[in-house]
Tab-separated table of C-alpha atoms in Angstrom:
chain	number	residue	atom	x	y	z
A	1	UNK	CA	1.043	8.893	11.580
A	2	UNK	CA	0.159	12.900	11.275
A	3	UNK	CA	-2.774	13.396	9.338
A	4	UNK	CA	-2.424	17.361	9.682
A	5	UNK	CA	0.413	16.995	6.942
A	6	UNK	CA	-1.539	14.609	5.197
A	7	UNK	CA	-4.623	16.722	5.001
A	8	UNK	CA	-2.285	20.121	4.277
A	9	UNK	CA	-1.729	18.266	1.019
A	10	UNK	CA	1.339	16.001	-0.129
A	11	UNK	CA	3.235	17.098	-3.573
A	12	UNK	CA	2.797	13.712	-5.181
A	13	UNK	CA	1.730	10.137	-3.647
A	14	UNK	CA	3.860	8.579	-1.320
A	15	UNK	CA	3.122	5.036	-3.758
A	16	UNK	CA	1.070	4.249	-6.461
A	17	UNK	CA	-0.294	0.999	-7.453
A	18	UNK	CA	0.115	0.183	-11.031
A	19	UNK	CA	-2.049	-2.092	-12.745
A	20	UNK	CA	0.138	-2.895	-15.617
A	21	UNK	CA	-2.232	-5.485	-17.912
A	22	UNK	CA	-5.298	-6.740	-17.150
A	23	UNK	CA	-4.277	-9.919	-18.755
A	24	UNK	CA	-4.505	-13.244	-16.234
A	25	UNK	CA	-3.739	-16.680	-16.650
A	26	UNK	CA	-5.862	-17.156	-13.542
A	27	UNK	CA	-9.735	-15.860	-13.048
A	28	UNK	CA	-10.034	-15.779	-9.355
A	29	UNK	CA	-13.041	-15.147	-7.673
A	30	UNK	CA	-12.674	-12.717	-5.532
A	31	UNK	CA	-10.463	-10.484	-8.357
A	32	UNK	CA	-10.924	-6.821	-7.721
A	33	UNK	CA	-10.211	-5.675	-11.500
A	34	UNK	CA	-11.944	-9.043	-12.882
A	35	UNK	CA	-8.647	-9.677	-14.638
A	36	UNK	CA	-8.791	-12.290	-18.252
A	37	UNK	CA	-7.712	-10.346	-21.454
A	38	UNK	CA	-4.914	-7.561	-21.470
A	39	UNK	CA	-7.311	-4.389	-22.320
A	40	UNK	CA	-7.687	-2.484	-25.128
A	41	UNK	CA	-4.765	-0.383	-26.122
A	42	UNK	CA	-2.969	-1.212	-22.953
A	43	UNK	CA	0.144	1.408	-22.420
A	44	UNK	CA	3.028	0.649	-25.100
A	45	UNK	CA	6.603	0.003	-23.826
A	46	UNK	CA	7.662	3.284	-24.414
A	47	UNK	CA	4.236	5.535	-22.720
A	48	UNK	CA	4.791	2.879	-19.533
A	49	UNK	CA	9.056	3.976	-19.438
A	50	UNK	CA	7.583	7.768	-19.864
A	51	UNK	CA	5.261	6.988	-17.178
A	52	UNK	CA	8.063	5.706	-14.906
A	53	UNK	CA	10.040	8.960	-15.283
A	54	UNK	CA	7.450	11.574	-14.381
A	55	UNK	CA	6.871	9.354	-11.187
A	56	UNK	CA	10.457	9.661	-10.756
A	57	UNK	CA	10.491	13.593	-11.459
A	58	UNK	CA	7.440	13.666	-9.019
A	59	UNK	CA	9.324	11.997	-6.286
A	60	UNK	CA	6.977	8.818	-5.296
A	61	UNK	CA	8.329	6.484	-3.283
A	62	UNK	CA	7.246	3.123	-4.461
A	63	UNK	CA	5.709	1.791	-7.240
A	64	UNK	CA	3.226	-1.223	-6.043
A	65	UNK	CA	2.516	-3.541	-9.339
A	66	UNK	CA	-0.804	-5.635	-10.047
A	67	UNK	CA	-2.825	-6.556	-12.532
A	68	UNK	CA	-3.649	-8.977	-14.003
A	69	UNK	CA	-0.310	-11.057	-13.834
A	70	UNK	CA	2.382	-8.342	-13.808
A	71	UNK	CA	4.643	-11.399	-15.079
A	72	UNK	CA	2.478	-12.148	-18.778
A	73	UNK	CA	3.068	-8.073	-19.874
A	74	UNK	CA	6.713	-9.031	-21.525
A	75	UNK	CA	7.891	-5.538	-21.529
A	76	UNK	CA	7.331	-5.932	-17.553
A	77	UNK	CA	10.767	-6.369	-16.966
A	78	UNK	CA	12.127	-3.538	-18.329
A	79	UNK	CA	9.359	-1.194	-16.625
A	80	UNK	CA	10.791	-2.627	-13.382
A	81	UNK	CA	14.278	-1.932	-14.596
A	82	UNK	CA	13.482	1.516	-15.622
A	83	UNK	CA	12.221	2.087	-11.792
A	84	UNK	CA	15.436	0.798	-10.439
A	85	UNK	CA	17.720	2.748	-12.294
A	86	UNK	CA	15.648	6.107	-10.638
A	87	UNK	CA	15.545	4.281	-7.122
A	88	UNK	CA	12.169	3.688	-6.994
A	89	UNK	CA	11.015	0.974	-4.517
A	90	UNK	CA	9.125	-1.731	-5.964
A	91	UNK	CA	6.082	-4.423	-4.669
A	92	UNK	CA	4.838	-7.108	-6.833
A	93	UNK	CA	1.729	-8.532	-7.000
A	94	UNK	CA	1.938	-11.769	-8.589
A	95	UNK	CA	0.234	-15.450	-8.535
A	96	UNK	CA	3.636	-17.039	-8.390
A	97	UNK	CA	2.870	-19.547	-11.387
A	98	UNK	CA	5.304	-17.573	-13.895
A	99	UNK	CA	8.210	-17.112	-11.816
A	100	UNK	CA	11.172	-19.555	-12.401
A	101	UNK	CA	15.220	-19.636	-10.702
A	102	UNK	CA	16.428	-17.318	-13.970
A	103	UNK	CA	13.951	-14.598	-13.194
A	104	UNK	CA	14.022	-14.848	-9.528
A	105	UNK	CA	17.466	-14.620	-9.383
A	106	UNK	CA	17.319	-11.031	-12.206
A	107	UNK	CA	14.304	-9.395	-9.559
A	108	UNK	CA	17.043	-10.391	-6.792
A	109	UNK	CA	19.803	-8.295	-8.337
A	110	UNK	CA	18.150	-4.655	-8.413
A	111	UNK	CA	17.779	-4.983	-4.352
A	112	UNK	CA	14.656	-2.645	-4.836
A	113	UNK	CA	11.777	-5.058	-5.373
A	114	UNK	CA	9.572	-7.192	-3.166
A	115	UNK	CA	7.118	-9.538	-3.874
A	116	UNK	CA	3.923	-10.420	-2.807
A	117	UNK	CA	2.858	-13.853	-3.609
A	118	UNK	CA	-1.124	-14.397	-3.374
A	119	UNK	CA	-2.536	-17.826	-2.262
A	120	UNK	CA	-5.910	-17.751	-0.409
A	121	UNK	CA	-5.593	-20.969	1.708
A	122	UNK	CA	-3.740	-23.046	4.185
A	123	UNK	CA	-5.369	-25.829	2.180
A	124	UNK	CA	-5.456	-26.958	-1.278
A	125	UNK	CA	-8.690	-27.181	-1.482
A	126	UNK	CA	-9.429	-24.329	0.205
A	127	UNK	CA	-7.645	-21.915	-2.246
A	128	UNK	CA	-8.292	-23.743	-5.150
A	129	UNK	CA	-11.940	-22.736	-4.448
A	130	UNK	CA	-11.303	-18.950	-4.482
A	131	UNK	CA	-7.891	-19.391	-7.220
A	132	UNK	CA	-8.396	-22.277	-9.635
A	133	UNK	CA	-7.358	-25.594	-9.498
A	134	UNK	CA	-2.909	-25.887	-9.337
A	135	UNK	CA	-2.722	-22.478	-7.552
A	136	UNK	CA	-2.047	-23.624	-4.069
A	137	UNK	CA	0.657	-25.833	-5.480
A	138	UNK	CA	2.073	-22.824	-7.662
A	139	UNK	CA	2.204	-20.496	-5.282
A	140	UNK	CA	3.532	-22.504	-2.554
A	141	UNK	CA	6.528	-22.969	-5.119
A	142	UNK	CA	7.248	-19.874	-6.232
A	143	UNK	CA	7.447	-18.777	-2.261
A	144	UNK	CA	9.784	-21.324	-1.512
A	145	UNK	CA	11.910	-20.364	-4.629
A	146	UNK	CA	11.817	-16.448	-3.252
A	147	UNK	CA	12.501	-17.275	0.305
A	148	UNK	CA	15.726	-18.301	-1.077
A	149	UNK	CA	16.319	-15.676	-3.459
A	150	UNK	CA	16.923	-12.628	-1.349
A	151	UNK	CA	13.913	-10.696	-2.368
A	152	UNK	CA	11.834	-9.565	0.620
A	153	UNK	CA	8.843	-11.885	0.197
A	154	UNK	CA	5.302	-12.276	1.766
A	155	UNK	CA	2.149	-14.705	1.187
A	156	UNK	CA	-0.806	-12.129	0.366
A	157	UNK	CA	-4.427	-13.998	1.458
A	158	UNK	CA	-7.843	-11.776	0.815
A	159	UNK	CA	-9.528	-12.574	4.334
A	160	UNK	CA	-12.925	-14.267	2.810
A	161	UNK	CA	-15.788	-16.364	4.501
A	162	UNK	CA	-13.985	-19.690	3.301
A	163	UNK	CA	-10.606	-19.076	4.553
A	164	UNK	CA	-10.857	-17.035	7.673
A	165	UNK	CA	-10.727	-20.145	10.101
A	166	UNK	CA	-7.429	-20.372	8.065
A	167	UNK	CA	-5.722	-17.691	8.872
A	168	UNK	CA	-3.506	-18.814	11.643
A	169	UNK	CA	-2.607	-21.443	9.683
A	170	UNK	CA	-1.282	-19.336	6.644
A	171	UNK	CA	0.325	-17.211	9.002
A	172	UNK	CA	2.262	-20.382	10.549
A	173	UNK	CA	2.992	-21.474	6.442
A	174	UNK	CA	4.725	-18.349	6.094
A	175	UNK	CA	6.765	-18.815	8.699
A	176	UNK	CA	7.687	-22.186	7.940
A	177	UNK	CA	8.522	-21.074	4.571
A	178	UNK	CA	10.893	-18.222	5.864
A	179	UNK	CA	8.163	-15.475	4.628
A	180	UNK	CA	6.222	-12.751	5.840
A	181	UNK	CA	2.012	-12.648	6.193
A	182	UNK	CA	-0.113	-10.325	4.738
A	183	UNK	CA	-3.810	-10.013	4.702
A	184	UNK	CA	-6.049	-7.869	2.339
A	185	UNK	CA	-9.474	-6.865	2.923
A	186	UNK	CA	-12.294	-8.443	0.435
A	187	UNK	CA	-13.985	-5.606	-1.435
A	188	UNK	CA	-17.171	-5.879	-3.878
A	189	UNK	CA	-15.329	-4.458	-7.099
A	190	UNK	CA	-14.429	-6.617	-10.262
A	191	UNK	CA	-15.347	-10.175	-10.080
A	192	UNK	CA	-15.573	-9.834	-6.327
A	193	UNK	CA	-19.035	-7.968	-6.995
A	194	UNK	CA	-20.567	-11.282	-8.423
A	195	UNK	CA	-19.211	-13.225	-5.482
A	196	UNK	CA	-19.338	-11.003	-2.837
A	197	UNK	CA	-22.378	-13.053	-0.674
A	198	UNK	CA	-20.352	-16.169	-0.756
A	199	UNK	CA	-17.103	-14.975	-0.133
A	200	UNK	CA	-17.672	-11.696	1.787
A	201	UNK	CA	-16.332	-12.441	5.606
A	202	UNK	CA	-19.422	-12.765	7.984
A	203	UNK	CA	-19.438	-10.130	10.999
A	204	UNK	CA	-17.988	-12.688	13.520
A	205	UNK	CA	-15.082	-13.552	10.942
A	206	UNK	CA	-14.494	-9.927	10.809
A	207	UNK	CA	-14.616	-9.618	14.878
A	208	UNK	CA	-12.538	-12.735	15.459
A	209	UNK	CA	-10.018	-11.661	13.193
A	210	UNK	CA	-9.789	-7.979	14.373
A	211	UNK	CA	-9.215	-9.364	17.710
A	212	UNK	CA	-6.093	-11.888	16.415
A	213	UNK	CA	-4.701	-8.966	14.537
A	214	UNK	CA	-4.595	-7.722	17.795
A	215	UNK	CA	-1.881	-9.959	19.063
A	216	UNK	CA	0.358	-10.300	15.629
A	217	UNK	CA	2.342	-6.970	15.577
A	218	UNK	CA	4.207	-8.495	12.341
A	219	UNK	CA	1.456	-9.413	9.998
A	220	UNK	CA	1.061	-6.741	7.596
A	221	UNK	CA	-2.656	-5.721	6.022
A	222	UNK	CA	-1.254	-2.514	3.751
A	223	UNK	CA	-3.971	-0.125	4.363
A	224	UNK	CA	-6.724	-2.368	4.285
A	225	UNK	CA	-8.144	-2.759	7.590
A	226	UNK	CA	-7.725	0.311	9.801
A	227	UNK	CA	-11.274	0.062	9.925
A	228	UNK	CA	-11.439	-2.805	11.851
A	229	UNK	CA	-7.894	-2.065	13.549
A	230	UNK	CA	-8.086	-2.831	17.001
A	231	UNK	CA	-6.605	-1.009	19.587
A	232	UNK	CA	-3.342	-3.131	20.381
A	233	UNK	CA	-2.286	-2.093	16.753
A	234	UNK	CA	-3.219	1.695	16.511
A	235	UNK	CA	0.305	3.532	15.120
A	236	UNK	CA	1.475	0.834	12.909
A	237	UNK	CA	-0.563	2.213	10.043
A	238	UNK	CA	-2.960	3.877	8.697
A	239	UNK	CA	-6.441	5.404	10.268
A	240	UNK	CA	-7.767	7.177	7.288
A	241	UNK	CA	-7.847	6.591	3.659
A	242	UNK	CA	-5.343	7.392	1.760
A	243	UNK	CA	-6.747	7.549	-1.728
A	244	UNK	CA	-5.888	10.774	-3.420
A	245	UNK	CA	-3.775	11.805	-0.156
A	246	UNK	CA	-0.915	9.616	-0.013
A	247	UNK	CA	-1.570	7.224	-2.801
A	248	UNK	CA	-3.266	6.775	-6.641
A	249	UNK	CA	-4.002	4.250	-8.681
A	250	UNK	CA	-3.353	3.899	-12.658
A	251	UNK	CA	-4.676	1.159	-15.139
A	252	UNK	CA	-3.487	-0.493	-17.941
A	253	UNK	CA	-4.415	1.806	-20.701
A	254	UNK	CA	-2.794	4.984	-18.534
A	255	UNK	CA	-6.145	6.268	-17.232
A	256	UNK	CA	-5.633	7.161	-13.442
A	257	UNK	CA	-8.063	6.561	-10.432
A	258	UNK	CA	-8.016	7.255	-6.563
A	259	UNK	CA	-7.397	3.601	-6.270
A	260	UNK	CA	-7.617	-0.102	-7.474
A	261	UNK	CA	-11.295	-0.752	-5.772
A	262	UNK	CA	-12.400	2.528	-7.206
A	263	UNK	CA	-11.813	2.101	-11.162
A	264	UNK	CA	-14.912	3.222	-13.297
A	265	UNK	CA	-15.542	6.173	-15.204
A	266	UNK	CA	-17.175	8.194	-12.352
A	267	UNK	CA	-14.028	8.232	-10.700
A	268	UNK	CA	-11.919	8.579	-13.900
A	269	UNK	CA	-9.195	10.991	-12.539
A	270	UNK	CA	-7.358	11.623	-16.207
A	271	UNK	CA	-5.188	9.935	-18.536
A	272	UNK	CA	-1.472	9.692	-18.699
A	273	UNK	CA	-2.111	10.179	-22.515
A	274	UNK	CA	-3.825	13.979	-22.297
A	275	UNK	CA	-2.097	15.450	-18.826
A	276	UNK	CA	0.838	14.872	-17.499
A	277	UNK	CA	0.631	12.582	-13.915
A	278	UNK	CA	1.471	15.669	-11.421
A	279	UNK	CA	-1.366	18.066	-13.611
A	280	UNK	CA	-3.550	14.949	-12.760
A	281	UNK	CA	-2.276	14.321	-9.109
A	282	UNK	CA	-3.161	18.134	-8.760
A	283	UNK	CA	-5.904	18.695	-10.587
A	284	UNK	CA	-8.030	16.307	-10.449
A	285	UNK	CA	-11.442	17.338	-9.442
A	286	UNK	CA	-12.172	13.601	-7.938
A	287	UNK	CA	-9.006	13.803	-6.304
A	288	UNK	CA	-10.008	16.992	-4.697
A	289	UNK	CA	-13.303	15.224	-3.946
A	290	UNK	CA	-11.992	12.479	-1.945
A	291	UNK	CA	-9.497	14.837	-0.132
A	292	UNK	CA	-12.281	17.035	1.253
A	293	UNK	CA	-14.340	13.636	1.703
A	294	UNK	CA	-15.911	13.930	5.311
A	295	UNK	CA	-17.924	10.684	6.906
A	296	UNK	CA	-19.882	12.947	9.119
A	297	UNK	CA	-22.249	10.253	9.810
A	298	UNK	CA	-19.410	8.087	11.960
A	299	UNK	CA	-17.800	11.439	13.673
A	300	UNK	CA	-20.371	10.713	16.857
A	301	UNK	CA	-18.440	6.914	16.876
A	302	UNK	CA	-16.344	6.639	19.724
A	303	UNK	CA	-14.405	5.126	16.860
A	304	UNK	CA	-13.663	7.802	14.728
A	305	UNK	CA	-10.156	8.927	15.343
A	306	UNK	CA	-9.146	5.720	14.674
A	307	UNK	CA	-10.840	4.934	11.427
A	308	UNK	CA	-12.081	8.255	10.211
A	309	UNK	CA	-15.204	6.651	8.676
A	310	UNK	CA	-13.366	3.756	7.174
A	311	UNK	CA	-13.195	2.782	3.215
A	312	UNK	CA	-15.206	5.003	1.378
A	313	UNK	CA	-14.790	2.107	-1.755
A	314	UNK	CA	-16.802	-0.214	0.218
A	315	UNK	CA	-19.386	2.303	1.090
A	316	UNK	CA	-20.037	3.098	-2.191
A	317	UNK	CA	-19.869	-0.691	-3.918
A	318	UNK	CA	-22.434	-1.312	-0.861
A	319	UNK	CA	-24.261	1.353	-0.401
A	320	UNK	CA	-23.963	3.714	-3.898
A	321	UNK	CA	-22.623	6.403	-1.378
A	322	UNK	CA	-19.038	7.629	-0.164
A	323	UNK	CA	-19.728	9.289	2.932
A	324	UNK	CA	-21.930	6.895	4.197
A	325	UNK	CA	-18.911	5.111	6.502
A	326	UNK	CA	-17.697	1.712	5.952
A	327	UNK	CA	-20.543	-0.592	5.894
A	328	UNK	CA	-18.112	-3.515	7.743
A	329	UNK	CA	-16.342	-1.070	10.270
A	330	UNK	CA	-15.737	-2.804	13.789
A	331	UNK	CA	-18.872	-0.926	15.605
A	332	UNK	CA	-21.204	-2.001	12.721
A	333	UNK	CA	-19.561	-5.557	12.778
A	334	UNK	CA	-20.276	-5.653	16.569
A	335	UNK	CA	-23.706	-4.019	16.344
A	336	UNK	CA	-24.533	-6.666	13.447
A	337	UNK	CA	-23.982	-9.269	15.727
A	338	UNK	CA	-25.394	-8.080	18.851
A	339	UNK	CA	-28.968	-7.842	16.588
A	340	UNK	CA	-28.208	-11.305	14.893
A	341	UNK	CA	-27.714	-12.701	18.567
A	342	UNK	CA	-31.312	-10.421	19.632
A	343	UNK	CA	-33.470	-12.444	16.937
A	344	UNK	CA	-31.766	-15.674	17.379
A	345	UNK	CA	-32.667	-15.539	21.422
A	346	UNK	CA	-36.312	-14.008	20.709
B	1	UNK	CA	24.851	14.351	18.573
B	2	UNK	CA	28.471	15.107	16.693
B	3	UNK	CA	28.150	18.574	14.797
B	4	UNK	CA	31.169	16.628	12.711
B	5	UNK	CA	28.509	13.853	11.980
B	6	UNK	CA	27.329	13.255	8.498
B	7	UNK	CA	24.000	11.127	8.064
B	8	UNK	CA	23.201	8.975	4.968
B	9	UNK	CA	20.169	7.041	4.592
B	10	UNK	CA	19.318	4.052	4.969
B	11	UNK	CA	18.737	1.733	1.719
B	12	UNK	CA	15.498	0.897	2.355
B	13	UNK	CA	14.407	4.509	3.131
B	14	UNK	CA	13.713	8.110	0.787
B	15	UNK	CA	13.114	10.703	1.555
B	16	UNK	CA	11.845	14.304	-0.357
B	17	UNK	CA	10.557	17.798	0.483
B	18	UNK	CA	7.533	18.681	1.208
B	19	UNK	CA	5.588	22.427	2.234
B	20	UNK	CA	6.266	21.360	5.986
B	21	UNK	CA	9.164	20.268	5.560
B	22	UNK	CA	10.646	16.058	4.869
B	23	UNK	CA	8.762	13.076	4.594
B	24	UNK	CA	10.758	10.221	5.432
B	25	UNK	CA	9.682	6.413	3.901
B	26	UNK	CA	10.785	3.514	4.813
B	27	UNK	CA	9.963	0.429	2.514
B	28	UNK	CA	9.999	-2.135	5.726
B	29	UNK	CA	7.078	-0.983	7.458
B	30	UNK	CA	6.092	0.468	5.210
B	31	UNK	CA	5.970	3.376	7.674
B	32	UNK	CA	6.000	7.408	7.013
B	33	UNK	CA	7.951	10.105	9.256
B	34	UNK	CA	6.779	13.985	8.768
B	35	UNK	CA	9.417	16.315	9.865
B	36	UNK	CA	8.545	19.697	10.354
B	37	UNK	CA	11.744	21.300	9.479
B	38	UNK	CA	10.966	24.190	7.018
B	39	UNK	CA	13.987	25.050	4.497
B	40	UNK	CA	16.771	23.668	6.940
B	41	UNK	CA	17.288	20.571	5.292
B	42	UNK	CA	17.199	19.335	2.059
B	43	UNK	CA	16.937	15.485	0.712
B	44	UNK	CA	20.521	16.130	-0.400
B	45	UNK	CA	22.092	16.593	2.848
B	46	UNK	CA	21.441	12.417	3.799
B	47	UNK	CA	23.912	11.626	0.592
B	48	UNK	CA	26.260	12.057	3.931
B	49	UNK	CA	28.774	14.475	2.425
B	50	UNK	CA	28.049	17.114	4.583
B	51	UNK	CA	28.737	17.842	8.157
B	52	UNK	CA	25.928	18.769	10.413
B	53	UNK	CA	28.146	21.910	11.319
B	54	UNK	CA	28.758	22.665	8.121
B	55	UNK	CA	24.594	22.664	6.531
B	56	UNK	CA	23.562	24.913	10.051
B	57	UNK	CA	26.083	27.132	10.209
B	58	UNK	CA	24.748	30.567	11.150
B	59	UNK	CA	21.706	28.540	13.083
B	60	UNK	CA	20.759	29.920	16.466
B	61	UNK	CA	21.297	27.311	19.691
B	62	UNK	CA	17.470	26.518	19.627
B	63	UNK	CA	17.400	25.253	15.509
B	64	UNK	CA	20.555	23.584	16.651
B	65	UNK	CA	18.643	21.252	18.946
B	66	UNK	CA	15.531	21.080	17.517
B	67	UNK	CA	17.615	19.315	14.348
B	68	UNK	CA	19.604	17.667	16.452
B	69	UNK	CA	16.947	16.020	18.540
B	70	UNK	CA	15.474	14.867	14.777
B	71	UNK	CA	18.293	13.613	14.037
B	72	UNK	CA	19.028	11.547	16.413
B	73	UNK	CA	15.136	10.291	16.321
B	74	UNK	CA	15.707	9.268	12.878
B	75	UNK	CA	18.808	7.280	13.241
B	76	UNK	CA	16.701	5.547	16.670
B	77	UNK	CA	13.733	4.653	14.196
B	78	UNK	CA	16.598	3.100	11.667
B	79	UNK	CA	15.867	5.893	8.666
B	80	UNK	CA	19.757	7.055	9.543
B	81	UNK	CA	22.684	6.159	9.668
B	82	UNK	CA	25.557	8.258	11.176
B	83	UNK	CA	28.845	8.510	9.223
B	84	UNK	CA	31.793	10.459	10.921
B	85	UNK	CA	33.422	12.847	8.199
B	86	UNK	CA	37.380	12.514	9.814
């Protein structure tokens, strides 16, 4: 991908991801928005079908929905359906345990969603740790109802410390099932702050997994691990951020941020209630910050051009500091070892 | 590369202007193309009503190619398809 067009500035965001409600009938552990309740004066019907056009009139791509369960806002339907209509791409983040034939078989019929389905484990008991007890069954359901449906369909697992020996596994599951794999990257925001030291992948998960990415050109990991991309996979994705460059996040309530692992007030970017989104895309003086955002500390790396100082979310959860470079890049993973490997042998 | 060729895209795929030019997306990588080709076409030329003749008429031998070799990189890379107009 060019980054000289991405750094001369893009018009709007090629997607956005849309938290729609905060509201969760599940209260995983390693939840990046520490989902429960629906917020506060969460977006009404008619500010989230307003929303949908000016992303339309701004020309984004895709519209990438979380939460929260997407499924428990009941107005969530006709927010997809208001997409549609403008051809705008859709990706759903769900935890499978609302979907049923009737609903699979209305998503089916636009032709312009997909659908993410998250489940943590090969094992029962293994994603029942990180998801609740019943999710592993759930999910494995509502996969087997979308393979069938039509809708382009993956399993989404967060790579953690208890289900990295797993992945292999999930990534045969999906196959079985007729699905594709994707793997997100385990950040310390939301819930996954309080859980980070038992879930957070150790450096040799991290390393061991880099190097099976390696070999498994069609798993998918969004943007989330160009950091630790190894070489066999450089050009299938990203190898910077893409916060405030090519995408955006925006909450419940309508308040926009650069992304999902970056939503508190210091990086409050505006709300779709005072400005308009492209006055916000463009004007945004934390949106500006992250687009001039330099990691000069990693540009000696040997690494850089590939990772560009890696996710500047995870620097600051970790280290209260964006251009400090991505505290679980591949170098430091490899370093970390080599020194935990130095005081084991002395 | 037909100058009687008309190109729509493909379902999965959008694409708009930008300063430099088109950005290209298609939803099964996901995967971005930048193409760098100023004002000399628009989004509304992939509807594939249009002849490639027809949108660069008046184009000098060297735009000529320089689309056409785009073109024909697109429709390799699956963000095309070609649709004769006769």
């Amino acid at each position: 991908m060019s980054n000289r067009f991405v750094e001369m500035g893009l018009r709007s965001p090629v997607n956005l991801t849309w938290e729609v409600t905060f509201a969760c009938n599940l209260r995983c552990r390693h939840c990046l928005s520490a989902s429960a309740e629906a917020a506060v004066n969460e977006l009404t019907t008619s500010e989230a079908l307003g929303l949908v056009e000016q992303i339309h009139q701004a020309g984004v791509f895709q519209i990438n929905f979380g939460g929260g369960e997407p499924f428990l806002r009941p107005d969530f339907e006709e927010i997809l359906q208001g997409c549609h209509r403008r051809g705008i791409m859709t990706c759903i983040s769900t935890n499978g345990t609302l979907l049923d034939p009737p609903l699979a078989k209305r998503l089916a019929a636009s032709g312009l969603v997909a659908i993410q389905v998250s489940l943590d484990g090969a094992w029962q008991a293994t994603c029942e740790a990180i998801r609740g007890r019943g999710t592993h069954a759930a999910a494995i359901g509502a996969l087997e109802l979308l393979a069938s449906s039509g809708i382009p369909t993956s399993i989404n697992t967060v790579l953690t410390s208890l289900n990295a020996r797993e992945i292999p596994d999930l990534q045969a599951l999906a196959k079985t099932l007729g699905v594709s794999f994707r793997v997100s990257r385990f950040r310390p925001s939301g819930r996954g702050t309080d859980n980070w030291q038992d879930l957070r992948p150790q450096p040799e998960q991290l390393l061991d997994f880099s190097e099976w990415l390696g070999h498994q050109g069609d798993v998918r990991t969004g943007d989330s691990f160009f950091s630790l991309m190894p070489q066999e996979r450089q050009g299938l994705g990203l190898n910077l951020c893409g916060a405030a460059k090519l995408t955006a996040c925006v909450g419940p309530t309508g308040n926009f941020y650069p992304c999902a692992f970056l939503q508190r007030e210091e990086f409050f970017a505006g709300s779709i209630r005072d400005q308009s989104f492209q006055e916000i895309w463009e004007g945004a003086p934390i949106y500006d910050s992250l687009r001039n955002l330099r990691i000069r500390s990693c540009e000696e790396c040997q690494r850089f051009d590939q990772c560009h100082g890696g996710c500047p979310a995870v620097a600051y959860h970790l280290k209260s500091e964006m251009d400090g470079g991505d505290p679980e890049c591949l170098e430091r993973c490899v370093s970390s070892l080599a020194e935990e490997r130095t005081t084991a042998a002395a | 590369m037909s100058l009687e060729t008309a190109y729509i895209l493909h379902p999965a795929c959008r694409v708009r202007e930008e300063a430099f030019g088109l950005l290209f997306y298609d939803s099964r990588g996901p995967r971005l193309l930048f193409a760098e080709t100023g004002r000399l076409l628009t989004p509304e030329f992939f509807r594939g009503q249009e002849s490639l003749h027809c949108r660069l008429l008046g184009c000098g031998a060297a735009e000529l190619d320089r689309v056409g070799n785009l073109l024909g990189k697109l429709v390799t890379k699956g963000y095309l398809r070609e649709q004769p107009l006769c």
